[in-house]
Amino acid sequence: MRRQALIALATLSLLGAACGSDPGFEGAKAPRVEAARNADGSIDDRSMCDWKGKEDRETSETAGPGAIQPNVRRVWQIVGTGDDRQRALVCREIDTNFDGVKDVVRKYNDKGESLHEESDSNYDGRIDTWLTFAGGRLAEVKVDTDRDGNPDEWKYYSGGKLARIKRDTNRDGKPDVWEIYRMGRLERMGVDVDGDERVDRWDHDNELKRRLEDDERKKEEEATAAAAKKAAEDQAAADKANEAVDDSGSAAPSSDKKK
């Protein structure tokens, strides 16, 4: 019985240690930032939206899913006066881990389309992820994976799909790995071996390349077959029209008349 109790206690200790670790930082406990207080006793939530002291700004505070206290702030720009007065959302910031500090901010243009977003994904008080939008759609993502304050991974999107990635794997501030994607899937990867910021070797996903080439060839064959079918149908219609003209021309008018 004593042995079973010790085993159970050890198991609970291991589970507790596992739950207390952050897998995003290789098992190390993620840093945390505590909210400071202003001179008047209010909490300094490190707002990243530009609204304080501006007469043409309005704010709203709401509690998002799982939050007891308001953790979402929206900032509106006031345009016009009287009956023409309108509000346009220009900024939104969120405290995602409910520690009182805003860790995600997104800014919008006058059409309400997303422009930029910055976030502190590991809650250490420093921005580590930057998003850029074009036409309201995600265009670029920059990530600081080693927590030095500088991005070392760049992702680029086209038409809402991942197109390429650059990575700085040796932490010298310059990309040395390039990944090219097609239809959202990795097609080939380039590696800079000598540090001159140029690809020295391309590694291909031959299976994906073969499938894509087969798909393109199939589409070309289908397009060729469709064009040939249409041409045959057009020719058949033309031949039928010509036959109708010939038949009407060869029919002799009746020469018998009653006298």
Short mmCIF file of C-alpha atoms in Angstrom, two decimals:
data_model
loop_
_atom_site.label_atom_id
_atom_site.label_comp_id
_atom_site.label_asym_id
_atom_site.label_seq_id
_atom_site.Cartn_x
_atom_site.Cartn_y
_atom_site.Cartn_z
CA MET A 1 0.00 0.00 0.00
CA ARG A 2 2.82 2.39 0.90
CA ARG A 3 4.56 1.62 -2.39
CA GLN A 4 1.39 2.32 -4.37
CA ALA A 5 0.94 5.62 -2.58
CA LEU A 6 4.52 6.66 -3.42
CA ILE A 7 4.00 5.73 -7.08
CA ALA A 8 0.79 7.74 -7.22
CA LEU A 9 2.51 10.73 -5.62
CA ALA A 10 5.39 10.55 -8.10
CA THR A 11 2.95 10.34 -11.00
CA LEU A 12 1.08 13.42 -9.80
CA SER A 13 4.37 15.30 -9.43
CA LEU A 14 5.38 14.47 -13.01
CA LEU A 15 1.99 15.52 -14.32
CA GLY A 16 2.22 18.78 -12.43
CA ALA A 17 5.67 19.48 -13.87
CA ALA A 18 4.45 18.73 -17.38
CA CYS A 19 1.46 21.04 -17.02
CA GLY A 20 3.66 23.83 -15.67
CA SER A 21 6.01 23.78 -18.65
CA ASP A 22 5.56 25.60 -21.94
CA PRO A 23 6.18 23.31 -24.95
CA GLY A 24 6.73 26.36 -27.11
CA PHE A 25 10.04 27.01 -25.33
CA GLU A 26 11.52 23.53 -25.24
CA GLY A 27 10.18 22.70 -21.81
CA ALA A 28 11.35 25.92 -20.16
CA LYS A 29 8.83 27.88 -18.16
CA ALA A 30 7.50 30.73 -20.27
CA PRO A 31 8.28 34.24 -18.98
CA ARG A 32 5.44 36.30 -17.63
CA VAL A 33 4.86 40.04 -17.28
CA GLU A 34 2.80 41.42 -14.44
CA ALA A 35 0.58 44.42 -15.01
CA ALA A 36 1.85 47.59 -13.35
CA ARG A 37 -0.33 50.22 -11.72
CA ASN A 38 -0.55 53.89 -12.54
CA ALA A 39 -0.20 56.65 -9.96
CA ASP A 40 -3.98 56.75 -9.51
CA GLY A 41 -4.08 53.03 -8.73
CA SER A 42 -5.49 51.95 -12.08
CA ILE A 43 -3.85 49.11 -13.99
CA ASP A 44 -1.45 50.01 -16.80
CA ASP A 45 -2.47 47.52 -19.46
CA ARG A 46 0.26 48.70 -21.87
CA SER A 47 -2.20 49.85 -24.48
CA MET A 48 -0.79 49.80 -28.02
CA CYS A 49 -3.71 51.65 -29.63
CA ASP A 50 -3.39 55.41 -30.14
CA TRP A 51 -6.45 56.89 -28.45
CA LYS A 52 -5.57 58.67 -25.22
CA GLY A 53 -6.03 62.44 -25.35
CA LYS A 54 -7.59 62.38 -28.84
CA GLU A 55 -10.98 64.03 -29.21
CA ASP A 56 -11.77 62.17 -32.43
CA ARG A 57 -11.44 58.75 -30.76
CA GLU A 58 -13.94 56.63 -28.86
CA THR A 59 -13.25 53.36 -27.08
CA SER A 60 -15.28 50.37 -25.98
CA GLU A 61 -14.29 47.69 -23.47
CA THR A 62 -15.76 44.18 -23.65
CA ALA A 63 -15.08 40.80 -22.10
CA GLY A 64 -14.14 38.14 -24.61
CA PRO A 65 -14.74 34.38 -24.30
CA GLY A 66 -13.49 33.06 -20.96
CA ALA A 67 -12.83 36.51 -19.51
CA ILE A 68 -14.47 37.80 -16.33
CA GLN A 69 -13.18 41.35 -16.66
CA PRO A 70 -13.10 43.32 -19.94
CA ASN A 71 -10.04 42.26 -21.92
CA VAL A 72 -10.87 43.58 -25.41
CA ARG A 73 -10.57 47.25 -26.32
CA ARG A 74 -11.78 48.71 -29.59
CA VAL A 75 -10.84 52.19 -30.69
CA TRP A 76 -13.08 54.07 -33.11
CA GLN A 77 -12.28 57.18 -35.10
CA ILE A 78 -15.09 59.72 -35.32
CA VAL A 79 -15.70 61.17 -38.77
CA GLY A 80 -18.15 63.97 -39.51
CA THR A 81 -20.59 65.77 -37.22
CA GLY A 82 -24.31 65.77 -36.56
CA ASP A 83 -26.29 63.49 -38.84
CA ASP A 84 -23.12 62.79 -40.84
CA ARG A 85 -21.25 61.55 -37.78
CA GLN A 86 -19.82 58.05 -38.28
CA ARG A 87 -17.47 55.72 -36.45
CA ALA A 88 -14.70 53.70 -38.09
CA LEU A 89 -12.80 50.97 -36.27
CA VAL A 90 -9.09 51.83 -36.37
CA CYS A 91 -7.59 49.64 -33.64
CA ARG A 92 -8.38 46.59 -31.52
CA GLU A 93 -6.26 45.15 -28.73
CA ILE A 94 -6.74 42.08 -26.55
CA ASP A 95 -5.37 40.66 -23.32
CA THR A 96 -5.42 37.00 -24.36
CA ASN A 97 -4.08 35.46 -21.14
CA PHE A 98 -6.10 37.65 -18.73
CA ASP A 99 -3.06 39.05 -16.89
CA GLY A 100 -4.16 42.66 -17.33
CA VAL A 101 -1.65 43.43 -20.12
CA LYS A 102 -2.67 43.81 -23.75
CA ASP A 103 -0.63 41.40 -25.87
CA VAL A 104 -2.29 41.57 -29.30
CA VAL A 105 -3.05 44.70 -31.30
CA ARG A 106 -4.52 45.00 -34.79
CA LYS A 107 -4.92 48.20 -36.78
CA TYR A 108 -7.37 48.91 -39.61
CA ASN A 109 -7.73 51.33 -42.50
CA ASP A 110 -10.69 53.65 -43.03
CA LYS A 111 -12.54 50.84 -44.85
CA GLY A 112 -12.34 48.57 -41.83
CA GLU A 113 -9.79 46.29 -43.51
CA SER A 114 -6.94 44.86 -41.46
CA LEU A 115 -3.56 46.53 -41.99
CA HIS A 116 -1.14 45.29 -39.34
CA GLU A 117 -1.12 43.13 -36.25
CA GLU A 118 1.50 42.73 -33.55
CA SER A 119 1.46 40.24 -30.71
CA ASP A 120 3.44 39.01 -27.73
CA SER A 121 2.76 35.29 -28.11
CA ASN A 122 4.86 34.13 -25.15
CA TYR A 123 3.81 36.92 -22.76
CA ASP A 124 7.33 38.12 -21.96
CA GLY A 125 6.44 41.76 -22.58
CA ARG A 126 8.03 42.00 -26.04
CA ILE A 127 6.44 41.80 -29.48
CA ASP A 128 7.50 38.63 -31.29
CA THR A 129 4.98 38.26 -34.13
CA TRP A 130 4.16 40.77 -36.86
CA LEU A 131 1.36 40.35 -39.42
CA THR A 132 0.83 42.46 -42.54
CA PHE A 133 -2.37 42.44 -44.58
CA ALA A 134 -3.06 43.52 -48.17
CA GLY A 135 -6.62 44.17 -49.25
CA GLY A 136 -7.78 42.78 -45.93
CA ARG A 137 -6.04 39.42 -46.54
CA LEU A 138 -2.96 38.05 -44.83
CA ALA A 139 0.17 38.84 -46.87
CA GLU A 140 3.17 38.44 -44.55
CA VAL A 141 4.02 37.00 -41.14
CA LYS A 142 7.28 37.69 -39.33
CA VAL A 143 8.18 35.71 -36.22
CA ASP A 144 10.91 36.08 -33.60
CA THR A 145 11.48 32.48 -32.52
CA ASP A 146 14.61 32.98 -30.38
CA ARG A 147 13.29 35.93 -28.34
CA ASP A 148 16.01 38.41 -29.34
CA GLY A 149 13.54 41.05 -30.55
CA ASN A 150 14.25 40.49 -34.26
CA PRO A 151 12.34 38.31 -36.73
CA ASP A 152 14.10 35.17 -37.93
CA GLU A 153 11.22 33.64 -39.88
CA TRP A 154 9.31 35.32 -42.69
CA LYS A 155 6.18 33.84 -44.28
CA TYR A 156 4.61 35.24 -47.44
CA TYR A 157 1.09 34.56 -48.69
CA SER A 158 -0.56 34.92 -52.09
CA GLY A 159 -4.30 34.68 -52.55
CA GLY A 160 -4.64 33.59 -48.94
CA LYS A 161 -2.27 30.63 -49.39
CA LEU A 162 1.29 30.19 -48.15
CA ALA A 163 3.69 30.92 -51.03
CA ARG A 164 7.18 30.97 -49.48
CA ILE A 165 9.12 31.07 -46.23
CA LYS A 166 12.53 32.50 -45.36
CA ARG A 167 14.35 31.30 -42.25
CA ASP A 168 17.42 32.51 -40.41
CA THR A 169 18.57 29.22 -38.88
CA ASN A 170 22.10 30.27 -37.89
CA ARG A 171 20.93 33.45 -36.14
CA ASP A 172 23.10 35.88 -38.11
CA GLY A 173 20.21 38.16 -39.05
CA LYS A 174 20.10 36.93 -42.66
CA PRO A 175 17.92 34.21 -44.21
CA ASP A 176 19.72 31.00 -45.15
CA VAL A 177 16.79 28.70 -45.91
CA TRP A 178 14.06 29.36 -48.47
CA GLU A 179 10.93 27.25 -48.81
CA ILE A 180 8.76 27.56 -51.92
CA TYR A 181 5.14 26.45 -51.71
CA ARG A 182 2.65 25.64 -54.42
CA MET A 183 -1.06 25.37 -53.72
CA GLY A 184 -0.16 25.70 -50.04
CA ARG A 185 2.21 22.70 -50.08
CA LEU A 186 6.00 22.64 -49.94
CA GLU A 187 7.45 22.19 -53.43
CA ARG A 188 11.17 22.83 -52.91
CA MET A 189 13.61 24.13 -50.34
CA GLY A 190 16.77 26.14 -51.00
CA VAL A 191 19.78 26.31 -48.69
CA ASP A 192 22.52 28.95 -48.49
CA VAL A 193 25.65 27.01 -47.54
CA ASP A 194 28.32 29.73 -47.68
CA GLY A 195 26.37 32.64 -46.15
CA ASP A 196 26.16 34.88 -49.23
CA GLU A 197 22.33 35.06 -49.06
CA ARG A 198 21.99 33.05 -52.28
CA VAL A 199 20.70 29.53 -52.72
CA ASP A 200 23.48 26.97 -53.20
CA ARG A 201 21.28 23.87 -53.22
CA TRP A 202 17.66 23.20 -54.05
CA ASP A 203 15.90 20.19 -52.55
CA HIS A 204 12.72 19.19 -54.37
CA ASP A 205 9.68 17.27 -53.28
CA ASN A 206 9.80 14.97 -56.30
CA GLU A 207 6.52 13.25 -55.51
CA LEU A 208 4.65 16.55 -55.24
CA LYS A 209 6.39 17.83 -58.36
CA ARG A 210 5.31 14.71 -60.28
CA ARG A 211 1.70 15.07 -59.12
CA LEU A 212 1.59 18.74 -60.08
CA GLU A 213 3.07 18.00 -63.49
CA ASP A 214 0.53 15.20 -63.99
CA ASP A 215 -2.29 17.57 -63.03
CA GLU A 216 -1.07 20.21 -65.46
CA ARG A 217 -0.70 17.65 -68.25
CA LYS A 218 -4.20 16.33 -67.57
CA LYS A 219 -5.64 19.84 -67.71
CA GLU A 220 -3.85 20.49 -71.01
CA GLU A 221 -5.16 17.22 -72.46
CA GLU A 222 -8.70 18.02 -71.33
CA ALA A 223 -8.46 21.51 -72.83
CA THR A 224 -7.14 20.08 -76.12
CA ALA A 225 -9.90 17.45 -76.24
CA ALA A 226 -12.56 20.08 -75.50
CA ALA A 227 -11.20 22.33 -78.26
CA ALA A 228 -11.14 19.43 -80.74
CA LYS A 229 -14.71 18.46 -79.83
CA LYS A 230 -15.92 22.02 -80.31
CA ALA A 231 -14.13 22.27 -83.65
CA ALA A 232 -15.74 19.01 -84.79
CA GLU A 233 -19.19 20.22 -83.71
CA ASP A 234 -18.67 23.53 -85.51
CA GLN A 235 -17.55 21.69 -88.67
CA ALA A 236 -20.54 19.35 -88.51
CA ALA A 237 -22.89 22.31 -88.15
CA ALA A 238 -21.23 24.05 -91.11
CA ASP A 239 -21.46 20.91 -93.27
CA LYS A 240 -25.14 20.52 -92.42
CA ALA A 241 -25.82 24.13 -93.34
CA ASN A 242 -24.01 23.69 -96.67
CA GLU A 243 -26.02 20.56 -97.46
CA ALA A 244 -29.24 22.44 -96.80
CA VAL A 245 -28.17 25.19 -99.21
CA ASP A 246 -27.22 22.64 -101.90
CA ASP A 247 -30.55 20.81 -101.56
CA SER A 248 -32.57 24.00 -101.95
CA GLY A 249 -30.55 25.08 -104.97
CA SER A 250 -30.81 21.75 -106.81
CA ALA A 251 -34.59 21.47 -106.48
CA ALA A 252 -35.99 22.43 -109.97
CA PRO A 253 -39.22 24.45 -110.09
CA SER A 254 -42.27 22.76 -111.70
CA SER A 255 -42.69 23.68 -115.45
CA ASP A 256 -46.13 22.05 -116.05
CA LYS A 257 -48.91 24.58 -116.25
CA LYS A 258 -52.56 24.03 -117.06
CA LYS A 259 -53.69 25.72 -120.20
#
